mmCIF file of C-alpha atoms in Angstrom:
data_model
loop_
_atom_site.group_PDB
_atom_site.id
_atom_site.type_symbol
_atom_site.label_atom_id
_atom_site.label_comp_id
_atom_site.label_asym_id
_atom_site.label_seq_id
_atom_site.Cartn_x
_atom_site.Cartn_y
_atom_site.Cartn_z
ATOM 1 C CA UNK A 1 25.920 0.258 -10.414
ATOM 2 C CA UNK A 2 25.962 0.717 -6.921
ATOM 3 C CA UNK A 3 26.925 3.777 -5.579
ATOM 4 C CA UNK A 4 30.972 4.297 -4.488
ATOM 5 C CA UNK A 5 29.432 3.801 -0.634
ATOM 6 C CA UNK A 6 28.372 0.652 -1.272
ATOM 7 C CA UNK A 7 24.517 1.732 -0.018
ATOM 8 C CA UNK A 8 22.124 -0.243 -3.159
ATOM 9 C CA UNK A 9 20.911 2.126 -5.833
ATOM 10 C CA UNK A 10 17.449 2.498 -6.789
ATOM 11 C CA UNK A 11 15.852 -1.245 -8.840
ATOM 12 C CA UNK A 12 15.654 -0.280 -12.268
ATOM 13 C CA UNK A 13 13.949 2.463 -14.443
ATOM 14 C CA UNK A 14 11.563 1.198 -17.022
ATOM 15 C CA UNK A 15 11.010 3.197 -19.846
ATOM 16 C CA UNK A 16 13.782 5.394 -19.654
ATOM 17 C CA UNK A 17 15.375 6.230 -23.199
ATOM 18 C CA UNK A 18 19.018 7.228 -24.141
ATOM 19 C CA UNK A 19 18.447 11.399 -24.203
ATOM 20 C CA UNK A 20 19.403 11.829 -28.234
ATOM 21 C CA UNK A 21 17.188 13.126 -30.241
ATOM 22 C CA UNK A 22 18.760 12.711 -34.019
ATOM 23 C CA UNK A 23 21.934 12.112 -35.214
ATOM 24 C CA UNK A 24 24.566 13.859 -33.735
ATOM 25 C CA UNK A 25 22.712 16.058 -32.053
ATOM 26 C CA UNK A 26 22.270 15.607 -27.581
ATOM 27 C CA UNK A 27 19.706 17.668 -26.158
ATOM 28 C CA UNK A 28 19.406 19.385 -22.897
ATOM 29 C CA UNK A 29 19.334 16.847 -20.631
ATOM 30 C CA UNK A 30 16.126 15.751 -18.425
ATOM 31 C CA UNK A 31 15.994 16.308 -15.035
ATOM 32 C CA UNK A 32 15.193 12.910 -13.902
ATOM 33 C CA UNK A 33 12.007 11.354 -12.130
ATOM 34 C CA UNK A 34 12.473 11.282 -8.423
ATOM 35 C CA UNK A 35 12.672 7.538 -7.639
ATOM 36 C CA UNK A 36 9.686 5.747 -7.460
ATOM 37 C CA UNK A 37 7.879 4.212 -3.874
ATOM 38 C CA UNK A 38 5.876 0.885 -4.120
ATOM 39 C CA UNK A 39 3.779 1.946 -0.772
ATOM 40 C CA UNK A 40 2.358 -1.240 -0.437
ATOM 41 C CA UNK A 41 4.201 -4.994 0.170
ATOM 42 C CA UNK A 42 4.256 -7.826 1.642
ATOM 43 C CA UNK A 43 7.353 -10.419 2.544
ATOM 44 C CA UNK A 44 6.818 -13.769 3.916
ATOM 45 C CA UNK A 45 7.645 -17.409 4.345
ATOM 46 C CA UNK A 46 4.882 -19.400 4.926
ATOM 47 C CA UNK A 47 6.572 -21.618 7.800
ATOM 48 C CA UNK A 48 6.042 -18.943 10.090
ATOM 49 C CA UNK A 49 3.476 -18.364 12.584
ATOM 50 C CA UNK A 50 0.161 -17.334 11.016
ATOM 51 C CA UNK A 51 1.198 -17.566 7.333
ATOM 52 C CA UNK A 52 -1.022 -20.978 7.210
ATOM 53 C CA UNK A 53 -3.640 -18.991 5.072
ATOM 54 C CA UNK A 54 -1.235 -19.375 2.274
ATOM 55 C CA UNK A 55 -1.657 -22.881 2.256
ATOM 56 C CA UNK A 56 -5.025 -22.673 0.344
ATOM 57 C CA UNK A 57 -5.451 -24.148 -3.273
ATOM 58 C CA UNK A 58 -6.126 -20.598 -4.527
ATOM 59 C CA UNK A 59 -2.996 -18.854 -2.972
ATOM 60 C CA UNK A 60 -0.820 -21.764 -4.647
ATOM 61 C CA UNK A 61 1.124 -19.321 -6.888
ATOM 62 C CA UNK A 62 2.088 -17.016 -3.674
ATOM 63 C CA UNK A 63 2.577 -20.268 -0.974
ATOM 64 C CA UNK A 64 6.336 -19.502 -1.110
ATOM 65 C CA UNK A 65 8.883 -18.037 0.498
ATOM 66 C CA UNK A 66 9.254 -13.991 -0.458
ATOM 67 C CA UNK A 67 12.404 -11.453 0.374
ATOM 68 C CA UNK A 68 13.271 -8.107 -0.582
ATOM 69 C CA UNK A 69 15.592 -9.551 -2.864
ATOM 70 C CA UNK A 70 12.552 -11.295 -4.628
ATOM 71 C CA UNK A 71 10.865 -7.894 -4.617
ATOM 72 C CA UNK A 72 13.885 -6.020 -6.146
ATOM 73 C CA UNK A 73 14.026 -8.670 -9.184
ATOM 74 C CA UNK A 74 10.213 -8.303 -9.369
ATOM 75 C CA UNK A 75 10.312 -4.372 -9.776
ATOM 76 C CA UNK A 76 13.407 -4.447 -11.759
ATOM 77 C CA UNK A 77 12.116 -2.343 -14.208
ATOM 78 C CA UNK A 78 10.623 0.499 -11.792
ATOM 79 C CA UNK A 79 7.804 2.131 -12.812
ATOM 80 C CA UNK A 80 6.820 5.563 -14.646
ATOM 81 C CA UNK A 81 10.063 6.043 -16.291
ATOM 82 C CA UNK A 82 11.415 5.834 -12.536
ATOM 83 C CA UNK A 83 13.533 3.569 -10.671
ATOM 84 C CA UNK A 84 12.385 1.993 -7.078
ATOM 85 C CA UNK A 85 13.852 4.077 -4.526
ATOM 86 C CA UNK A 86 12.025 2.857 -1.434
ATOM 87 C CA UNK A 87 8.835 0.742 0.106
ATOM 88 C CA UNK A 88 6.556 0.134 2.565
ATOM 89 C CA UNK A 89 6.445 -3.600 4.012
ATOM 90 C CA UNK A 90 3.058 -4.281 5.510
ATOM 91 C CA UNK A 91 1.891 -7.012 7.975
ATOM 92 C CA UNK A 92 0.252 -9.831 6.627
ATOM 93 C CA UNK A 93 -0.583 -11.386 9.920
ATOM 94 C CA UNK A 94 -1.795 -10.121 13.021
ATOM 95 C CA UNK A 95 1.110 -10.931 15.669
ATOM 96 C CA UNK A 96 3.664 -8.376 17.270
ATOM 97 C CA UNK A 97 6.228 -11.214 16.245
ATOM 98 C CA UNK A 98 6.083 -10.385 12.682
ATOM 99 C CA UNK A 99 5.703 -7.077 13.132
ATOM 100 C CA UNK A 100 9.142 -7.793 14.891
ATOM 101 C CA UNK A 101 10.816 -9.232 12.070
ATOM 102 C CA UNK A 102 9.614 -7.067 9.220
ATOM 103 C CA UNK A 103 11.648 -4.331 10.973
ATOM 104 C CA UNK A 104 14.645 -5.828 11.694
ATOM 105 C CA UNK A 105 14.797 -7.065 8.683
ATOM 106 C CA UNK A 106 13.789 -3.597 6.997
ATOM 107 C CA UNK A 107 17.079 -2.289 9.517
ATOM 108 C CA UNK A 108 19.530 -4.564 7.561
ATOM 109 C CA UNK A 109 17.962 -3.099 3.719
ATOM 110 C CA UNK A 110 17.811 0.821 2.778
ATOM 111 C CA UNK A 111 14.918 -0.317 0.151
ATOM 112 C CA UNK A 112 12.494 -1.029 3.101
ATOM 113 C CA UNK A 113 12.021 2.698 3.958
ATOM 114 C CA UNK A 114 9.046 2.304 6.529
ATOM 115 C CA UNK A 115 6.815 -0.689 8.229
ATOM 116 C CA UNK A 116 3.722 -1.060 8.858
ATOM 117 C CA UNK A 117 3.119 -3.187 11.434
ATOM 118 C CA UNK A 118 0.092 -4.520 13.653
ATOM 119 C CA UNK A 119 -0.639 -3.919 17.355
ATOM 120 C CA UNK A 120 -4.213 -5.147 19.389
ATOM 121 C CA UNK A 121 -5.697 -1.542 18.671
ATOM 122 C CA UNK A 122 -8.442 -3.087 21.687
ATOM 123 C CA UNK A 123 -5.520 -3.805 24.048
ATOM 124 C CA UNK A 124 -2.346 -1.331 25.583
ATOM 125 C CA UNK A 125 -1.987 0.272 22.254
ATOM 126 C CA UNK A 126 0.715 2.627 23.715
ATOM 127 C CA UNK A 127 2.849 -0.166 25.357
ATOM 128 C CA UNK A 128 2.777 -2.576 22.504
ATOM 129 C CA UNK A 129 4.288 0.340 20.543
ATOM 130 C CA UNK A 130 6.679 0.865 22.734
ATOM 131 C CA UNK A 131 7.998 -3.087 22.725
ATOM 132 C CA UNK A 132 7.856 -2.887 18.710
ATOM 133 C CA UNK A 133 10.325 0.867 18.573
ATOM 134 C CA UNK A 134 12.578 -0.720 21.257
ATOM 135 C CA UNK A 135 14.112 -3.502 19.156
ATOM 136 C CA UNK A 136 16.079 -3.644 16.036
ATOM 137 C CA UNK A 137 14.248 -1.303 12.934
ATOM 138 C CA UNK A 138 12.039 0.150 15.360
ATOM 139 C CA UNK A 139 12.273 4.082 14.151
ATOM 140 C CA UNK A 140 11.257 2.584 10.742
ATOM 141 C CA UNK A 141 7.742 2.080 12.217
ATOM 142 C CA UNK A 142 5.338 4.150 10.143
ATOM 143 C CA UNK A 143 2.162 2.912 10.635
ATOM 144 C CA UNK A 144 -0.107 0.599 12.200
ATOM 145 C CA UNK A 145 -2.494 -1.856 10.161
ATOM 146 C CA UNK A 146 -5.063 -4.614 11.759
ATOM 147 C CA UNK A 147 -7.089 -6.982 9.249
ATOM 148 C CA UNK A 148 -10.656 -5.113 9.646
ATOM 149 C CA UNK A 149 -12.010 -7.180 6.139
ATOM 150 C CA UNK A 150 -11.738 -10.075 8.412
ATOM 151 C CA UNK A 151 -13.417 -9.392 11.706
ATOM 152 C CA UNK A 152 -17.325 -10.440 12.145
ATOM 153 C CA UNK A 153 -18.739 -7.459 13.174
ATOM 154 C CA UNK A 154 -18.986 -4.994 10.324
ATOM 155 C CA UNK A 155 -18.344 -2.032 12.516
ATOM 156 C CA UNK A 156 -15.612 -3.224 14.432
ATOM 157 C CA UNK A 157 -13.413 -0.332 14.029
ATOM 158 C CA UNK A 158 -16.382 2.026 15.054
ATOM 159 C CA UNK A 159 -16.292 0.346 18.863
ATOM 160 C CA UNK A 160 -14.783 2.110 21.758
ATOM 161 C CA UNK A 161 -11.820 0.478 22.366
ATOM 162 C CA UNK A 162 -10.661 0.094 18.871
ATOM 163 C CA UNK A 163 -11.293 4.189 18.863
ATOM 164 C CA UNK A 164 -9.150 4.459 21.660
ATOM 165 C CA UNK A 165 -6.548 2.555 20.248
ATOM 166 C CA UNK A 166 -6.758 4.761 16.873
ATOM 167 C CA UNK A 167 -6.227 8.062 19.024
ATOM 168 C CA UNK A 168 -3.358 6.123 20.269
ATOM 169 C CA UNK A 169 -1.647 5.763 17.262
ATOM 170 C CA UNK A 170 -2.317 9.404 15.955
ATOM 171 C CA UNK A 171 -0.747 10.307 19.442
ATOM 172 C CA UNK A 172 2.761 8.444 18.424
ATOM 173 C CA UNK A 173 2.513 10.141 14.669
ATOM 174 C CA UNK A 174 1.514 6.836 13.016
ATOM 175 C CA UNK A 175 -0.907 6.281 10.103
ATOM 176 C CA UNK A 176 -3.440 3.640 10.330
ATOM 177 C CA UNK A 177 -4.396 1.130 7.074
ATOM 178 C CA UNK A 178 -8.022 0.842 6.501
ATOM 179 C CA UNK A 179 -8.074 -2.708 5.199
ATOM 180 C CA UNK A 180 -12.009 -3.099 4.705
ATOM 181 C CA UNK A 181 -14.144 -4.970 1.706
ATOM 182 C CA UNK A 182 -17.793 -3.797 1.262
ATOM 183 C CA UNK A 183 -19.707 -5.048 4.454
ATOM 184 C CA UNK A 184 -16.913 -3.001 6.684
ATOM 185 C CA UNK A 185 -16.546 0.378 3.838
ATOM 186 C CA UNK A 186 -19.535 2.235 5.395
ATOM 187 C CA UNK A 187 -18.135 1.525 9.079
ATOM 188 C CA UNK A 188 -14.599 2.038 7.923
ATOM 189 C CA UNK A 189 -15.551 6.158 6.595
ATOM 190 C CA UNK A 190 -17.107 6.775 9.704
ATOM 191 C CA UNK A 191 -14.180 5.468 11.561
ATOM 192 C CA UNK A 192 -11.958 7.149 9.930
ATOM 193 C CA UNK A 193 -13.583 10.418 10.278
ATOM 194 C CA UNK A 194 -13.987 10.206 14.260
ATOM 195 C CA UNK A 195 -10.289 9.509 14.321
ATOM 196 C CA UNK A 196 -9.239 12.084 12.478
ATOM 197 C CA UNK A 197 -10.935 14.642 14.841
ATOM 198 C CA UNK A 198 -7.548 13.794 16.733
ATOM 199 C CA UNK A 199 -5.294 14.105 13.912
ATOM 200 C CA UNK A 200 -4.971 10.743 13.065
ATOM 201 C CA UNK A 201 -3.765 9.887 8.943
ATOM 202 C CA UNK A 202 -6.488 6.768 7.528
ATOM 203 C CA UNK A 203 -4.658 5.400 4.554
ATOM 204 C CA UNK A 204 -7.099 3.130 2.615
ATOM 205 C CA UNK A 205 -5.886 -0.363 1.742
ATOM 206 C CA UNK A 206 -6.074 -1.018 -2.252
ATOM 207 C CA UNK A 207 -9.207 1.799 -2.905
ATOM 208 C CA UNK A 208 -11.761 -0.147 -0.612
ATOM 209 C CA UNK A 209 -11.437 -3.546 -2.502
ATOM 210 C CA UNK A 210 -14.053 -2.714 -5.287
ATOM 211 C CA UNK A 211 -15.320 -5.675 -7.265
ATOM 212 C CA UNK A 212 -13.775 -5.473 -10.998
ATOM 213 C CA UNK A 213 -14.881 -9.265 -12.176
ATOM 214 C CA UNK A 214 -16.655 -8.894 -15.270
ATOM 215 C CA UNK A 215 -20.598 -9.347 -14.178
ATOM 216 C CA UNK A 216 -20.120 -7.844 -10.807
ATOM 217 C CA UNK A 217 -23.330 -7.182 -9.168
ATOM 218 C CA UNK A 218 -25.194 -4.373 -10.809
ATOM 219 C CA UNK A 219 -24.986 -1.331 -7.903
ATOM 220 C CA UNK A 220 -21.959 -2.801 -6.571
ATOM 221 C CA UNK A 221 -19.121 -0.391 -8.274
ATOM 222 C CA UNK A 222 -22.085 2.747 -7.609
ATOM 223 C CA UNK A 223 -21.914 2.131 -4.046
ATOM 224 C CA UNK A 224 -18.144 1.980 -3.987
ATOM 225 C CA UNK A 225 -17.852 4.951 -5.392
ATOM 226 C CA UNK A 226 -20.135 6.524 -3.104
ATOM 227 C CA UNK A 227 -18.279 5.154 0.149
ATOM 228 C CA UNK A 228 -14.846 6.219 -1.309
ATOM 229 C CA UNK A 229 -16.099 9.991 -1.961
ATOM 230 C CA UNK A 230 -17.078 9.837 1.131
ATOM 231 C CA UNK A 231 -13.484 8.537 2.821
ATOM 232 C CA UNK A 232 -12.028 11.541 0.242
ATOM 233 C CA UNK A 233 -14.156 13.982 2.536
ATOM 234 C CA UNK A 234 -12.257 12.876 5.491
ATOM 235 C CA UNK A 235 -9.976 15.207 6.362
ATOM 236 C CA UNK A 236 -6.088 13.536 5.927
ATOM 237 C CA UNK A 237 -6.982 10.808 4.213
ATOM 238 C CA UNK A 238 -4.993 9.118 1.939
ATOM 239 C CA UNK A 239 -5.682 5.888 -0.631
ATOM 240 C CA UNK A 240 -3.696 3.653 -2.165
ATOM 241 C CA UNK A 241 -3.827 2.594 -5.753
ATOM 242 C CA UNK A 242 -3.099 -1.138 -5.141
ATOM 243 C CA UNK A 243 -4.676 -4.252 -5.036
ATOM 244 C CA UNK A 244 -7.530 -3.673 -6.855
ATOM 245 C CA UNK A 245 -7.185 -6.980 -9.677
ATOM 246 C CA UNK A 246 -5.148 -8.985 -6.676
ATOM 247 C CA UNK A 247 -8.155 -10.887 -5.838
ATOM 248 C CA UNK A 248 -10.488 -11.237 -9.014
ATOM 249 C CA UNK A 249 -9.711 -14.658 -9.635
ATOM 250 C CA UNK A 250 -10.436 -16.910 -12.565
ATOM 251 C CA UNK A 251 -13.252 -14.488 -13.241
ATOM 252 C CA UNK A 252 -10.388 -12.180 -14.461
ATOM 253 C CA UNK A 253 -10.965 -8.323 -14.404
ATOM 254 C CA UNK A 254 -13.128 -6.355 -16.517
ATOM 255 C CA UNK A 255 -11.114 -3.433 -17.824
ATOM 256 C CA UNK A 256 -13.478 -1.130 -18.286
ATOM 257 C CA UNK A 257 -14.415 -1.610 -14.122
ATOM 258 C CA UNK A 258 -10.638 -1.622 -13.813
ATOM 259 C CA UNK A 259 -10.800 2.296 -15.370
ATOM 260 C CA UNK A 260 -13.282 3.519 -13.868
ATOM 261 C CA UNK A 261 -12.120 3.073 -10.480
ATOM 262 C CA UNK A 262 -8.746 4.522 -11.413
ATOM 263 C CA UNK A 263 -10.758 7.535 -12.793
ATOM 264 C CA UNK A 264 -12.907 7.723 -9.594
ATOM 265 C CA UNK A 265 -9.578 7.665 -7.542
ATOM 266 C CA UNK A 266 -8.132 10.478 -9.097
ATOM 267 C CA UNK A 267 -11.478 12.363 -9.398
ATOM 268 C CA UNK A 268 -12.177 11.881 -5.135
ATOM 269 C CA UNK A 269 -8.773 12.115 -4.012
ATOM 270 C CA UNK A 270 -6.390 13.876 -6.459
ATOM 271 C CA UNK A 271 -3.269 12.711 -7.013
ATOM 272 C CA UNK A 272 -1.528 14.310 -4.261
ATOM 273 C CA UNK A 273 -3.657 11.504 -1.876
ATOM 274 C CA UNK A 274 -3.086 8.745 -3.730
ATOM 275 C CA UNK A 275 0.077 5.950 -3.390
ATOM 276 C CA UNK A 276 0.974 3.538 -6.076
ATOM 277 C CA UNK A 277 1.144 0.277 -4.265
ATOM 278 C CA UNK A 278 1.615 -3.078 -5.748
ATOM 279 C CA UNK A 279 0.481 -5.094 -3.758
ATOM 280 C CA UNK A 280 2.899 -7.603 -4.244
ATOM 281 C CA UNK A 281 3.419 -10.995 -4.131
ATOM 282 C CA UNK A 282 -0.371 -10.617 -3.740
ATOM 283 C CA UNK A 283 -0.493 -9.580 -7.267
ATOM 284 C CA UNK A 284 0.744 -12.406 -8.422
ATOM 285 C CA UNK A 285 -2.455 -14.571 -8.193
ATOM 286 C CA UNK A 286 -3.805 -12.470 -11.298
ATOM 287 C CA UNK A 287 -1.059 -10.304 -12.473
ATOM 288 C CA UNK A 288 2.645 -9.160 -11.659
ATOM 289 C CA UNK A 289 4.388 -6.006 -10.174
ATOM 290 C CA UNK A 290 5.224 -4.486 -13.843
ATOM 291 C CA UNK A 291 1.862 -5.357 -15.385
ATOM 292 C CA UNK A 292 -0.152 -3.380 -12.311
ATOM 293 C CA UNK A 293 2.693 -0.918 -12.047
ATOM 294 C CA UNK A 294 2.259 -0.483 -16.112
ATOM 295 C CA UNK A 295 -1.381 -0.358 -15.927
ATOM 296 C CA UNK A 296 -1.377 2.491 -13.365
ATOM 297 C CA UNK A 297 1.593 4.346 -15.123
ATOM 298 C CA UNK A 298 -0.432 4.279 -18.338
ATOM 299 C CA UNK A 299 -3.367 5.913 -16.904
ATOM 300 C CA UNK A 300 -1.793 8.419 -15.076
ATOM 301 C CA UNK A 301 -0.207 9.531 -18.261
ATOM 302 C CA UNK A 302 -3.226 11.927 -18.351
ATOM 303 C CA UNK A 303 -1.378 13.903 -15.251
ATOM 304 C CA UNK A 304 1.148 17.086 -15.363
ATOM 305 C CA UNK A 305 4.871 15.690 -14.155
ATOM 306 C CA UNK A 306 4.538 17.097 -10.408
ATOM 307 C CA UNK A 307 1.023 14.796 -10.513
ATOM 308 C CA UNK A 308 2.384 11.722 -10.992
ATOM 309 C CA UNK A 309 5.327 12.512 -8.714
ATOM 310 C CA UNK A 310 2.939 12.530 -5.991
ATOM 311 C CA UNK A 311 1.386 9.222 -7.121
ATOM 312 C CA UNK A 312 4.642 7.831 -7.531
ATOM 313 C CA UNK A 313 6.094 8.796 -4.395
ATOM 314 C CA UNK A 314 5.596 11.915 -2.475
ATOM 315 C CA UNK A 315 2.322 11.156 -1.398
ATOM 316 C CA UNK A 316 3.408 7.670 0.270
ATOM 317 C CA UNK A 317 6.423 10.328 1.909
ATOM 318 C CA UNK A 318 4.064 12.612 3.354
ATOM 319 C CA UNK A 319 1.397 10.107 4.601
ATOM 320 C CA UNK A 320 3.927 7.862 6.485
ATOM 321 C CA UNK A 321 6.171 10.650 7.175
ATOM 322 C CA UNK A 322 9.049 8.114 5.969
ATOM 323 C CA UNK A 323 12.587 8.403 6.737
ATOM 324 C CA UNK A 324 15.211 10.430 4.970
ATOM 325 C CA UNK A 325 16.818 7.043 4.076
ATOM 326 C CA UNK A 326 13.729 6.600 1.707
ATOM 327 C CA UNK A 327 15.274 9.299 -0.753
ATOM 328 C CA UNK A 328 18.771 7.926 0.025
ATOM 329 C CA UNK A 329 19.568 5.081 -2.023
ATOM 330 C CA UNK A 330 20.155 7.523 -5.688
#
């Protein structure tokens, strides 16, 4: 039920039981989870601008239209015994005009706590930021993300401009989303740790895409590891636990690939730098947002309560320094 002010309460809680334990008898009750943050989203409809790449026979299951309202039916269940309380919405293009939209319409819904949007990092970093807080949503801007995996040159983000533009954003308080594959990881570290010589917060798009298909090149998951201990020694740095099965295909995932890299991720970073993401409607080409937000919860039952609250939410707070009306919709 929504609360007496109207404002939408948290989506769901999965899990949760009904606090008796015997017949009769009602224990103390539980203090309960802090509501959960899915740091990691996308919403689109794929007659806008840019959205043609959804129009590929692979990305059939995802070439639709997708609203917070989708997203809230999706996560109805929450995740780790706790109910959504709050998001991130990130870009899936790389035009100001969505950025646009993605925070007006994250003004009009108290789920969409924080945006992250995209500006030409090689181009007037400072005014472009300045057009996007200007309009509707635009204190809800919380980070900045550009789509690295794609560019030619493997150390794009290392050049001097795009450096520039990263000091930029650290100079307005905003985080920056490292989405890289493996040609760009070594690059992307490197980055990452000249930028945060000025303060500037590298969160790292779904742990460095490592490559979970069952017979993935022999090295390949040894190297990963190696290039995500070495983003963990970068002071600030945060990673998101998203994404990683989004993009295995009809290879599927091999689970014990899938483990590992969870085990890696909370070895290198701890769990008060990591951010359950789901990557969603991404997900959906292999999975869903309760079976990744199920898988995660079940390996980080491993982890002391005030553990998982940081995977499940404080650590997506801190890192995008999101509103208060992230913890406001309880």
């Amino acid at each position: 039920m929504a609360p007496a002010d109207g404002t939408p309460g948290p989506v769901g809680v999965h899990g949760a039981g009904d606090g008796r334990d015997g017949e009769g008898v009602q224990p103390p009750a539980a203090v309960p989870a802090a509501p959960a943050v899915d740091a990691h989203h996308h919403l689109w409809d794929p007659a806008d601008p840019g959205q043609d790449w959804l129009a590929a026979p692979e990305h059939t299951a995802i070439d639709r239209t997708f609203t917070a309202d989708d997203l809230r039916e999706a996560a109805a269940g929450g995740v780790d015994g706790r109910a959504l309380g709050a998001t991130v919405v990130v870009q899936s293009v790389c035009t100001l005009a969505e950025s646009r939209a993605l925070l007006a319409t994250a003004a009009a819904d108290p789920l969409l706590a924080g945006v992250v949007g995209w500006v030409d990092l090689t181009g007037d970093v400072v005014g472009q930021l300045d057009q996007l807080r200007s309009g509707p949503g635009g204190e809800l801007l919380v980070g900045v993300r550009h789509l690295v995996q794609g560019e030619a040159d493997p150390s794009w983000v290392l050049r001097d401009d795009v450096q520039r533009g990263l000091r930029g954003l650290a100079g307005h308080g905003l985080a920056f989303d490292l989405l890289v594959r493996q040609p760009q990881r070594a690059a992307g570290v490197e980055g990452a740790r000249r930028a945060a010589e000025h303060g500037l917060v590298t969160v790292l798009d779904h742990a460095g895409k490592p490559d979970v298909r069952p017979g993935a090149p022999s090295g390949a998951l040894d190297a990963w590891c190696d290039e995500v201990r070495a983003l963990a020694g970068v002071e600030g740095s945060v990673c998101k636990v998203s994404g990683v099965v989004s993009e295995v295909g009809d290879a599927g995932r091999d689970d014990d690939a899938v483990r590992r890299v969870l085990d890696v991720l909370l070895d290198a970073f701890g769990p008060q730098r990591l951010a359950f993401g789901s990557d969603w409607p991404v997900c959906l080409l292999t999975s869903s947002w309760r079976g990744w937000a199920d898988l995660v919860a079940e390996h980080a039952e491993q982890l002391a309560p005030a553990e998982r609250d940081a995977l499940f939410g404080e650590t997506a707070h801190r890192a995008y320094r999101l509103p208060t009306r992230a913890t406001s919709t309880t």
